[in-house]
C-alpha cells in the first residue's frame, strides 16, 4: 500500500492518502484541516508518521497515526518549517528499530538534521549545515547505524553525506558537480 500527499479538487489543502497498488482509487487516511506532508511508514507497517502544518507560523508537528484507527493519532514533537525557495518540504525517515524519526529542523535559523524520539519527543541535533545551506532528505541505513542526507547550497549545488545515527562528524560522499535531487534508499554501509 502506498501513502502519499495529495490535494483533491474538493479540498483547499494537502492530505495523506492511502492507495493499494492493485487499485486505481485512493482513500483519505485523515482529515486534519491543514496541509500534511512527508508520510512515512513505520517499520512494522502499523503507523504512519507525517508532517502537519501547525498553527504557529513556520512550524510542523510530527504526527503519528494508526493505520487501522485513524482517530488514534498523536503529536510527537514540533519542528521548524525548513522549506525554502530551492527545495520542498522536509522529509521524515523512520529508524529501523522503531525508536526515532529523523527530519530537518532549525536551531537559531540553521536547518540541520535532528533525530526525534518517538517515545518522548526529545530532539537530538545530528548536523549543522553551513551558512546558506540546508541538510535534508535524510534516510536511515537498514541496520540503523548510518543516516545519509543531502546538503544543499542553493538550487544547483547538492552533495550526499553520511553521519552516524548516534551522532558525530558527517562524511561527504559526492562532489557538488554531481547534482542530486533526492535520496531514495541506502544499503547497509561497511
Tab-separated table of N, CA and C in Angstrom, residues 6 13 18 28 41 49 52 57 64-65 68 78 97 100 108-109 128 132 167 175 182-183 188 190:
chain	number	residue	atom	x	y	z
A	6	UNK	N	-1.612	14.352	-1.260
A	6	UNK	CA	-2.368	14.718	-2.455
A	6	UNK	C	-3.370	15.795	-2.100
A	13	UNK	N	-6.396	22.022	0.805
A	13	UNK	CA	-5.120	21.672	1.430
A	13	UNK	C	-4.722	20.243	1.050
A	18	UNK	N	-4.045	6.878	1.209
A	18	UNK	CA	-3.519	5.533	1.026
A	18	UNK	C	-4.093	4.959	-0.257
A	28	UNK	N	-8.715	8.635	1.716
A	28	UNK	CA	-8.202	9.608	2.651
A	28	UNK	C	-7.902	8.915	3.980
A	41	UNK	N	6.042	5.190	6.462
A	41	UNK	CA	5.547	4.007	7.170
A	41	UNK	C	6.460	3.630	8.324
A	49	UNK	N	3.975	8.183	10.092
A	49	UNK	CA	4.380	9.478	10.624
A	49	UNK	C	4.263	10.477	9.481
A	52	UNK	N	2.610	17.834	9.816
A	52	UNK	CA	1.347	18.565	9.784
A	52	UNK	C	1.641	20.048	9.968
A	57	UNK	N	3.243	29.941	13.190
A	57	UNK	CA	3.875	30.185	11.883
A	57	UNK	C	5.192	29.435	11.729
A	64	UNK	N	1.923	10.971	14.495
A	64	UNK	CA	1.831	9.540	14.246
A	64	UNK	C	0.359	9.176	14.184
A	65	UNK	N	0.009	8.316	13.235
A	65	UNK	CA	-1.371	7.886	13.100
A	65	UNK	C	-1.419	6.375	12.924
A	68	UNK	N	-5.064	1.340	11.243
A	68	UNK	CA	-6.364	0.677	11.437
A	68	UNK	C	-7.402	1.589	12.079
A	78	UNK	N	7.312	19.237	17.679
A	78	UNK	CA	7.142	20.330	16.727
A	78	UNK	C	8.528	20.730	16.238
A	97	UNK	N	14.802	0.409	14.059
A	97	UNK	CA	14.457	-0.188	15.346
A	97	UNK	C	13.217	0.452	15.961
A	100	UNK	N	12.986	6.243	16.619
A	100	UNK	CA	13.158	7.663	16.307
A	100	UNK	C	12.791	7.955	14.856
A	108	UNK	N	18.423	28.181	15.813
A	108	UNK	CA	18.906	29.538	15.515
A	108	UNK	C	18.933	29.821	14.018
A	109	UNK	N	17.908	29.350	13.302
A	109	UNK	CA	17.798	29.600	11.869
A	109	UNK	C	18.658	28.705	11.009
A	128	UNK	N	24.763	20.319	11.604
A	128	UNK	CA	24.566	21.764	11.493
A	128	UNK	C	25.072	22.167	10.121
A	132	UNK	N	23.823	29.381	4.599
A	132	UNK	CA	23.185	29.326	3.282
A	132	UNK	C	23.052	27.903	2.748
A	167	UNK	N	25.359	10.162	16.170
A	167	UNK	CA	25.984	11.476	16.150
A	167	UNK	C	27.445	11.380	15.775
A	175	UNK	N	30.642	14.996	-5.002
A	175	UNK	CA	31.114	16.344	-5.318
A	175	UNK	C	29.946	17.160	-5.857
A	182	UNK	N	17.231	13.824	-4.947
A	182	UNK	CA	16.626	13.137	-3.812
A	182	UNK	C	17.349	11.838	-3.520
A	183	UNK	N	17.348	11.483	-2.253
A	183	UNK	CA	17.839	10.169	-1.848
A	183	UNK	C	16.641	9.245	-1.773
A	188	UNK	N	23.146	-1.051	3.583
A	188	UNK	CA	23.993	-1.100	4.765
A	188	UNK	C	25.428	-0.744	4.375
A	190	UNK	N	29.555	-0.402	5.213
A	190	UNK	CA	30.583	-1.096	5.989
A	190	UNK	C	31.578	-0.106	6.528
